[in-house]
Coordinates of N, CA, C and O in Angstrom, one line a residue:
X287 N 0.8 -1.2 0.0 CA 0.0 0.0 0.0 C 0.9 1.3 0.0 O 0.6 2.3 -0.6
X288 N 1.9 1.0 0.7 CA 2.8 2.9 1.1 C 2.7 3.6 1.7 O 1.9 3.5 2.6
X289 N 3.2 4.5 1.6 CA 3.0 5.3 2.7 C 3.3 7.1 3.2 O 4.4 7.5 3.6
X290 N 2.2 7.7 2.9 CA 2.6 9.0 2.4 C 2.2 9.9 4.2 O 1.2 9.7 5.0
X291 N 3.3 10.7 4.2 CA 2.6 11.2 5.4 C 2.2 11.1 6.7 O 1.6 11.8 7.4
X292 N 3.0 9.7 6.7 CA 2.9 8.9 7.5 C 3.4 9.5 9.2 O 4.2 10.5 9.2
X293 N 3.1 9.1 10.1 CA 3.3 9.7 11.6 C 4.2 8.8 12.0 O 3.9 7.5 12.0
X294 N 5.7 9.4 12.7 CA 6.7 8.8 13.4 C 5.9 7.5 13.7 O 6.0 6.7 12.7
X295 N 5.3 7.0 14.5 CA 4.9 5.9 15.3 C 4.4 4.6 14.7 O 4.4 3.5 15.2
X296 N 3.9 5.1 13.5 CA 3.4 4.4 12.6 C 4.4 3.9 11.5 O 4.1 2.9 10.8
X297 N 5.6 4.5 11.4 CA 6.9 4.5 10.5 C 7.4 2.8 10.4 O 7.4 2.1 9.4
X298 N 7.7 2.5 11.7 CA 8.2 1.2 11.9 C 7.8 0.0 11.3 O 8.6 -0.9 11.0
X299 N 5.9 0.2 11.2 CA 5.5 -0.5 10.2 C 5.6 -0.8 8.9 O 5.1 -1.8 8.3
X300 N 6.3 -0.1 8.5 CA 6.7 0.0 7.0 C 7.8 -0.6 6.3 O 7.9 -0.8 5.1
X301 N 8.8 -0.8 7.4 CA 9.7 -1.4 7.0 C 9.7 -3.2 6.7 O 8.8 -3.9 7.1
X302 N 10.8 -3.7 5.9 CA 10.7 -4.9 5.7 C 12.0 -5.1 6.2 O 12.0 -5.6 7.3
X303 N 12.7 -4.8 5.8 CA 14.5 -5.2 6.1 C 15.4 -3.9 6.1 O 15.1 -2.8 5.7
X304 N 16.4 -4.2 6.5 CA 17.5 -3.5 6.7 C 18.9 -4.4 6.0 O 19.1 -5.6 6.0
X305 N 19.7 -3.5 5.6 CA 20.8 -4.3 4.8 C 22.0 -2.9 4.9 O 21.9 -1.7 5.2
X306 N 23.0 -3.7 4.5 CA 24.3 -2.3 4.6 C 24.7 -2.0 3.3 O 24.9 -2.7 2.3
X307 N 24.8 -1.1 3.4 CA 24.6 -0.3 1.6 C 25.8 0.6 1.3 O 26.4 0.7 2.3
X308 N 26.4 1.3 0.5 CA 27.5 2.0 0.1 C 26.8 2.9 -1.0 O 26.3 2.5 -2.1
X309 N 26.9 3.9 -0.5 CA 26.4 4.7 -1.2 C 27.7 6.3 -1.6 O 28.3 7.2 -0.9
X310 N 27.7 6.1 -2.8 CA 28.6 6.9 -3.3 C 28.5 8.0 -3.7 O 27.4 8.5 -3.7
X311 N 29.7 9.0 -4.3 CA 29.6 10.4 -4.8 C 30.6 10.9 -5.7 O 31.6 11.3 -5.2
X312 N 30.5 10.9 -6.8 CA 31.7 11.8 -7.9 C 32.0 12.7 -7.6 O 31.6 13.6 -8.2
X313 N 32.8 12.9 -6.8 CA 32.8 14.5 -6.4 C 33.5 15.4 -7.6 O 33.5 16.6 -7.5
X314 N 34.0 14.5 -8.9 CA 34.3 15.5 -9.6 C 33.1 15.9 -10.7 O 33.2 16.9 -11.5
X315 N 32.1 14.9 -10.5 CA 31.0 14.8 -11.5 C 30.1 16.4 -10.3 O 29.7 17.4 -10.8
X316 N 29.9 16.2 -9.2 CA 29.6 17.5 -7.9 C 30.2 18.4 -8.2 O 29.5 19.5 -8.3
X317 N 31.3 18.5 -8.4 CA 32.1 19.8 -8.1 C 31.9 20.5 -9.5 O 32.0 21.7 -9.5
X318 N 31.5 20.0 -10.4 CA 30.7 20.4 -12.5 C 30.2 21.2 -11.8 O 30.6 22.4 -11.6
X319 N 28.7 20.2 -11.2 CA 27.8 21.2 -11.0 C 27.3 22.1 -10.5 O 26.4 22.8 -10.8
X320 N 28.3 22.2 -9.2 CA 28.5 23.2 -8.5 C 28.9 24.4 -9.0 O 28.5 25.5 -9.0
X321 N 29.7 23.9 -9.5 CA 30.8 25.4 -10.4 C 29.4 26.1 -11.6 O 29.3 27.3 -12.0
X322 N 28.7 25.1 -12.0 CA 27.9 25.6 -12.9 C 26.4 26.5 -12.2 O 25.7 27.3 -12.9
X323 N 26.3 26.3 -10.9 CA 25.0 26.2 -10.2 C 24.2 25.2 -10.4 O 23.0 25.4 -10.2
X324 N 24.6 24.2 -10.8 CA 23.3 23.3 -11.1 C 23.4 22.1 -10.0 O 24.3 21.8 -9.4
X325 N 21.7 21.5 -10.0 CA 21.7 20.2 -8.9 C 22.9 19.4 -9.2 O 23.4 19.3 -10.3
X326 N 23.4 18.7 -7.8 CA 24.6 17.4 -8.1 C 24.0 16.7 -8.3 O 24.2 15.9 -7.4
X327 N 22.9 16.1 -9.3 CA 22.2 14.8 -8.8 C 23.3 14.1 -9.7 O 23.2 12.9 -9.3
X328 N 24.2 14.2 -10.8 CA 25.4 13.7 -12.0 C 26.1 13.4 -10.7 O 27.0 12.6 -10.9
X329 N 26.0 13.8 -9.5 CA 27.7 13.1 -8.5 C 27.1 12.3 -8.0 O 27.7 11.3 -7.8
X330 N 25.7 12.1 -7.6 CA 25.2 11.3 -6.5 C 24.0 10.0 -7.3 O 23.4 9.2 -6.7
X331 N 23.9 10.2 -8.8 CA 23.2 9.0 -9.4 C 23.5 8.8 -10.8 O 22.9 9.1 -11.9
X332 N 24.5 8.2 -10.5 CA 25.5 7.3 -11.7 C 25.4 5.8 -11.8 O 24.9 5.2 -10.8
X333 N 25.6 5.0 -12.9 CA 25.7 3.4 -12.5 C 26.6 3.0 -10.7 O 27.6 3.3 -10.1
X334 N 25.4 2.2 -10.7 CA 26.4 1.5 -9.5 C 27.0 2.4 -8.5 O 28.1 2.2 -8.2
X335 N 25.9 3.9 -7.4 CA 26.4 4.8 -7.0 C 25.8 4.4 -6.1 O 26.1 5.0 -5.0
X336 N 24.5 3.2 -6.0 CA 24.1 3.0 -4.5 C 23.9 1.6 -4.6 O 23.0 1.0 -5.1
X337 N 25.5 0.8 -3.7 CA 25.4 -0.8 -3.7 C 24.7 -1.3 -2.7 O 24.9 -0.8 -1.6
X338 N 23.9 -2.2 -2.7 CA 23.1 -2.9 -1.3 C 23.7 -4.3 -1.3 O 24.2 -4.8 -2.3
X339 N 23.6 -4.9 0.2 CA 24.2 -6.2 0.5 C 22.5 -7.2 0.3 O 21.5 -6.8 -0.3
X340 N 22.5 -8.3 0.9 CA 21.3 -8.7 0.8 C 20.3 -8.0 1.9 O 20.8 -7.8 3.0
X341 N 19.2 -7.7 1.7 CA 18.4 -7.4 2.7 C 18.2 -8.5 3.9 O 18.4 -9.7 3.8
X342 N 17.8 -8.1 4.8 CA 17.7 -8.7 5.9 C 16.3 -8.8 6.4 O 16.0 -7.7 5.9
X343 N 15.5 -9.1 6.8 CA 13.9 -8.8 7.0 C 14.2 -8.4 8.7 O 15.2 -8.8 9.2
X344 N 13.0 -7.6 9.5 CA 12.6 -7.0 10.5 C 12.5 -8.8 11.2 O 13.2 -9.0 12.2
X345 N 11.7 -9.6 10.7 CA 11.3 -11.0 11.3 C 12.8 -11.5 12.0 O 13.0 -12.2 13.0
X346 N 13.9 -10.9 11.0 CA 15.0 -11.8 11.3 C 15.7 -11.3 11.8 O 16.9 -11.8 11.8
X347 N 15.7 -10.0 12.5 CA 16.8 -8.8 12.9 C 16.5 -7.8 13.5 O 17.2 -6.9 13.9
X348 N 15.1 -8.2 13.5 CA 13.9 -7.4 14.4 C 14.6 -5.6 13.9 O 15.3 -5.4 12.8
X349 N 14.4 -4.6 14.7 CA 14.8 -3.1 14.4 C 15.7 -2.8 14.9 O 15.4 -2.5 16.1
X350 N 17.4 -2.5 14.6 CA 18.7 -2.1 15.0 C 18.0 -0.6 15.6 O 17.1 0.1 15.2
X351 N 18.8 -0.4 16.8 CA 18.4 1.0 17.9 C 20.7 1.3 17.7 O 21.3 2.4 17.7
X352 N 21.1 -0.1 17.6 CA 22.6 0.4 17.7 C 23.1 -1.1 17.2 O 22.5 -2.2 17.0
X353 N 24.5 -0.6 17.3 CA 25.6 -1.5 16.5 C 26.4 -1.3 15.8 O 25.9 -1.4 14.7
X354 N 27.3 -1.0 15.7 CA 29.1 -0.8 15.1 C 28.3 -0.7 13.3 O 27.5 -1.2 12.6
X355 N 29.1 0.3 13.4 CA 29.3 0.4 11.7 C 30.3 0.9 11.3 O 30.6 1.9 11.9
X356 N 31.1 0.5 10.1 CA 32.6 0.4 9.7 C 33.0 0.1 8.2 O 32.8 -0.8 7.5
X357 N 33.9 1.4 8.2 CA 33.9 0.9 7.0 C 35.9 1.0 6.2 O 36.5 1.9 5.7
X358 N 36.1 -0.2 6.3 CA 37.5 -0.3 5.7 C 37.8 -0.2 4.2 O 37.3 -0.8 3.2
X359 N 39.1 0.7 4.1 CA 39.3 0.5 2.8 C 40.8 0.8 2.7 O 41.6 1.6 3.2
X360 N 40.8 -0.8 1.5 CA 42.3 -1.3 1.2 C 42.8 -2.1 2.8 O 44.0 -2.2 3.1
X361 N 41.7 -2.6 3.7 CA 42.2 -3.2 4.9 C 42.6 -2.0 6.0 O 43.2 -2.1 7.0
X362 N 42.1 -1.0 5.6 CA 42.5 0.4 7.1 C 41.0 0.8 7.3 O 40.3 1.2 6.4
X363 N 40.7 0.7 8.6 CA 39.4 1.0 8.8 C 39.9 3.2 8.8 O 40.7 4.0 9.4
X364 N 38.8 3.2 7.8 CA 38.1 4.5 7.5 C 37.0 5.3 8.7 O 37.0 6.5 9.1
X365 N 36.3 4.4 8.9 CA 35.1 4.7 9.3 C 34.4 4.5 10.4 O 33.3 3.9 10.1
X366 N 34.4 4.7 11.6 CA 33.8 3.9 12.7 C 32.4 4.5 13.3 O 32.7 5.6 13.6
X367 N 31.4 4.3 13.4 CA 30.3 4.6 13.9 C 29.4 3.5 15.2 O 29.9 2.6 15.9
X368 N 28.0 3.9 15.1 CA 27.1 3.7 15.6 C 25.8 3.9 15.2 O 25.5 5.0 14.9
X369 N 25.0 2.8 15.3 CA 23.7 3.2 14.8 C 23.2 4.1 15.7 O 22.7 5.1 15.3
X370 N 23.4 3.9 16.8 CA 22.8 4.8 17.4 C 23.1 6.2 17.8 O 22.6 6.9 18.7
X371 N 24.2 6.5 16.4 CA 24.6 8.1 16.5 C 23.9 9.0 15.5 O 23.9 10.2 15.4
X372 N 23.2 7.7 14.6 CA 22.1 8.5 13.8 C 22.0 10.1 14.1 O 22.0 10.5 15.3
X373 N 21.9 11.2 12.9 CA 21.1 12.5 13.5 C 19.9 12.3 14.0 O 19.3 12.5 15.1
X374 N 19.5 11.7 12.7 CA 17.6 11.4 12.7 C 17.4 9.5 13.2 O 18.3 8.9 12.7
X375 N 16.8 8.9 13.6 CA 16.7 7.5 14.0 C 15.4 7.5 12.8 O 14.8 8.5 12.4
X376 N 15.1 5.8 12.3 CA 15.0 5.1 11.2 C 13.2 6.2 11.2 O 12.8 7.0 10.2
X377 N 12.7 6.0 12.2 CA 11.0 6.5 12.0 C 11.0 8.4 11.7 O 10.0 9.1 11.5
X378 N 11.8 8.7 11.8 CA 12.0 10.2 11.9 C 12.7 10.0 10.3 O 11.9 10.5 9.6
X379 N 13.6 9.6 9.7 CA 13.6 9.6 8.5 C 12.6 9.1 7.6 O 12.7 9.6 6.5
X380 N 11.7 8.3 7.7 CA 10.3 7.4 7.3 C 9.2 8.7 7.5 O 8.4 8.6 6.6
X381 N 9.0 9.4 8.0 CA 7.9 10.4 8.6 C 8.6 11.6 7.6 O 8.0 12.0 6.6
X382 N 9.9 12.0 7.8 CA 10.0 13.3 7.3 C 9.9 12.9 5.5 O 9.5 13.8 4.8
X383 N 10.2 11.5 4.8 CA 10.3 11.7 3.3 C 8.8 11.5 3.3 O 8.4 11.9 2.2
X384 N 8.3 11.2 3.7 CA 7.0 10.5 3.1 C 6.2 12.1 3.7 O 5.1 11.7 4.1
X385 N 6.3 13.0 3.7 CA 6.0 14.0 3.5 C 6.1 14.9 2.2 O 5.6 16.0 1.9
X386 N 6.8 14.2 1.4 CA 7.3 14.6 0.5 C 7.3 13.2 -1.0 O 7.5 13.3 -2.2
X387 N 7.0 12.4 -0.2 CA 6.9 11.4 -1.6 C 6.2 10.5 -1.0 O 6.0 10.5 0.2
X388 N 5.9 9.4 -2.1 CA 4.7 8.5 -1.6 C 5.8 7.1 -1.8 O 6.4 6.8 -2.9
X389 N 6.0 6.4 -0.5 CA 7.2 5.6 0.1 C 6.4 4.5 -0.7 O 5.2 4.7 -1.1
X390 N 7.0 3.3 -0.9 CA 6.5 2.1 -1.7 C 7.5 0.7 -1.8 O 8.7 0.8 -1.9
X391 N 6.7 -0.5 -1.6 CA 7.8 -1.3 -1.5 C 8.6 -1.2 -2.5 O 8.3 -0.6 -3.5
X392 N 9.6 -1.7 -2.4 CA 10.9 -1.5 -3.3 C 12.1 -0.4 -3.2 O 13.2 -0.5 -3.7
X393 N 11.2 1.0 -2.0 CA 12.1 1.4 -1.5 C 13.0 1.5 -0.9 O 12.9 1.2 0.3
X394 N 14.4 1.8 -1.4 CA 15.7 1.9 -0.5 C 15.9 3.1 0.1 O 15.8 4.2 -0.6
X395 N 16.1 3.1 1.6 CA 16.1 4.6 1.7 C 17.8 4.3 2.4 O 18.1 3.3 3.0
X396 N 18.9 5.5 2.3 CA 19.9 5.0 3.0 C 20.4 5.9 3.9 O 20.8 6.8 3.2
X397 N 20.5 6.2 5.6 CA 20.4 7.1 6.2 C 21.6 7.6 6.6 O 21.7 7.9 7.8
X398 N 22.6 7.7 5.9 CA 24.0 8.2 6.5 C 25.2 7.7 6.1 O 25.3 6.9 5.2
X399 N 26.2 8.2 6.9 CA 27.5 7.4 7.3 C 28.5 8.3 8.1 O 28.5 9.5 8.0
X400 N 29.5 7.5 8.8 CA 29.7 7.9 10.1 C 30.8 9.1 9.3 O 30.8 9.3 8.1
X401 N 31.6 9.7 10.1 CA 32.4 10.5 9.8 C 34.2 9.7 9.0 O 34.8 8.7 9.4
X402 N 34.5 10.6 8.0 CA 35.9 10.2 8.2 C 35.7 9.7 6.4 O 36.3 8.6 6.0
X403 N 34.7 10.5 5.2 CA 34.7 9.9 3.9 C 35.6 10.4 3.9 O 36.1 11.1 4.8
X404 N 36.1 9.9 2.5 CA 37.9 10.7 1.9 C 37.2 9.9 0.0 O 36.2 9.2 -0.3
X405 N 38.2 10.3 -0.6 CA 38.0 9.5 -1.7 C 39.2 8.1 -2.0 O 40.4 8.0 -1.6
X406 N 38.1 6.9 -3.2 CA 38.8 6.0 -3.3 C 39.0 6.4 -4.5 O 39.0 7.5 -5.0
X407 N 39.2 4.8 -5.3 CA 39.8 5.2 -6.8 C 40.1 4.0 -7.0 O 40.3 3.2 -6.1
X408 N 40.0 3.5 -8.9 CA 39.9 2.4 -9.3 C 40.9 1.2 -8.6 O 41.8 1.5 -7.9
X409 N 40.5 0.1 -8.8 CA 41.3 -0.9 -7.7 C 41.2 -1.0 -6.3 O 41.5 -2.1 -5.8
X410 N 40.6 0.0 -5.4 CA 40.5 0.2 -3.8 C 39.7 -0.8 -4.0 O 39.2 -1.2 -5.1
X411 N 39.4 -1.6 -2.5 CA 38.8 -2.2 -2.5 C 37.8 -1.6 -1.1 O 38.1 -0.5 -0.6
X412 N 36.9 -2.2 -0.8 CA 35.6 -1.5 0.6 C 35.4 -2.7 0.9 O 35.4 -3.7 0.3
X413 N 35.3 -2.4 2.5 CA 34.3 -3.8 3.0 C 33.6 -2.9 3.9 O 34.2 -2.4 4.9
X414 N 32.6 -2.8 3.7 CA 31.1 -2.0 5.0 C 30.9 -2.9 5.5 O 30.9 -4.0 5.0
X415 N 30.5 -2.6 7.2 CA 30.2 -3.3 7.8 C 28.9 -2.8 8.7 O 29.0 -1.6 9.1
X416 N 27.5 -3.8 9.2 CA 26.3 -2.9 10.1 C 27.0 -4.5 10.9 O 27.6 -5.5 10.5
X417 N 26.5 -4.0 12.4 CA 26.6 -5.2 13.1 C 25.0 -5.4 13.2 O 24.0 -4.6 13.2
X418 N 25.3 -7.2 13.3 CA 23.8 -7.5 13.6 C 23.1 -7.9 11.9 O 22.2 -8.7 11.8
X419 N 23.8 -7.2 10.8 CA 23.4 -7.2 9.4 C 24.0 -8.0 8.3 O 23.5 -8.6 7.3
X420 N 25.7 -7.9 8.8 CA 26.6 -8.5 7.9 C 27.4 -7.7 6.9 O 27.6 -6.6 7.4
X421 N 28.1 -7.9 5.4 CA 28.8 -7.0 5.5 C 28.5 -6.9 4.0 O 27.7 -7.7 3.6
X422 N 29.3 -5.7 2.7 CA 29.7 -5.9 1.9 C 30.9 -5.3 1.4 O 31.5 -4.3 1.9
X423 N 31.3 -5.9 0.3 CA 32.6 -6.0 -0.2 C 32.8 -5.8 -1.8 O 32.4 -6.5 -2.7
X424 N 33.3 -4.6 -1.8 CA 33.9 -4.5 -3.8 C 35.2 -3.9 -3.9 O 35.9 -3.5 -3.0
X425 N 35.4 -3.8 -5.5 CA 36.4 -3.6 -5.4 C 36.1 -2.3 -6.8 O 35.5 -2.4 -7.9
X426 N 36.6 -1.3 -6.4 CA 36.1 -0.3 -7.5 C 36.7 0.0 -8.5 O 37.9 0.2 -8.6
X427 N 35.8 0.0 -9.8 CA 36.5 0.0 -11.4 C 36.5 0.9 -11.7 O 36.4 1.7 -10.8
X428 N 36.6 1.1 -13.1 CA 37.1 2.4 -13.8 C 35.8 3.1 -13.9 O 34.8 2.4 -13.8
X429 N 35.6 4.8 -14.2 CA 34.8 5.4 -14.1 C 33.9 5.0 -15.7 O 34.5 5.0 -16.8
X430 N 32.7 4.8 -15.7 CA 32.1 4.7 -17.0 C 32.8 6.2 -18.1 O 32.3 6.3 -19.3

């Protein structure tokens, strides 16, 4: 059905799963647009700019409140967090888009990442990690 509008409390229902995702940015394809005034949406939706691991369902992992999140690259951890350092927690992100769009299964929504991006480059390799979720792993190619 979906879910437009929806009220924090009600949010939770909506979900199916949770999974750890890598969500990327061109910053040279950003920095065009910037320079030009125009939206970055060219840095932030390219092939292959938001990877997901397998989903996990709520039945099997019930709703993460916390748990380590990490993210190594080339084997040197980058990235260290906490779910529970979220700005916004999962129903406060669920309430505020669906004010603004009509939420539907199939949606990916992805809410962050901890401090400490930098850039990689072809050959680097990533491993993300959510505790409680599992992990994923690539290895990054050449720019289309």
């Amino acid at each position: 059905a979906g879910a437009f509008r929806i009220q924090e409390a009600a949010a939770l229902d909506c979900v199916y799963g949770y999974a750890c995702g890598l969500e990327m940015t061109r910053r040279d394809l950003q920095q065009q647009a910037k320079d030009m005034g125009r939206p970055w949406d060219t840095g932030k939706a390219f092939d292959e700019s938001a990877i997901i691991a397998e989903i996990v369902t709520v039945a099997d992992c019930g709703h993460l409140g916390d748990g380590a999140i990490t993210l190594d690259v080339n084997g040197e951890r980058r990235q260290t967090g906490d779910l529970s350092e979220l700005i916004w927690d999962v129903p406060e992100v669920i309430a505020n888009l669906s004010e603004f769009y009509h939420l539907r299964a199939g949606d990916l929504i992805y809410t962050g990442t901890p401090a400490g991006v930098g850039p990689v480059g072809p050959g680097d390799t990533l491993a993300g990690r959510i505790e409680g979720l599992g992990e994923i792993a690539l290895t990054i190619g050449e720019p289309a």
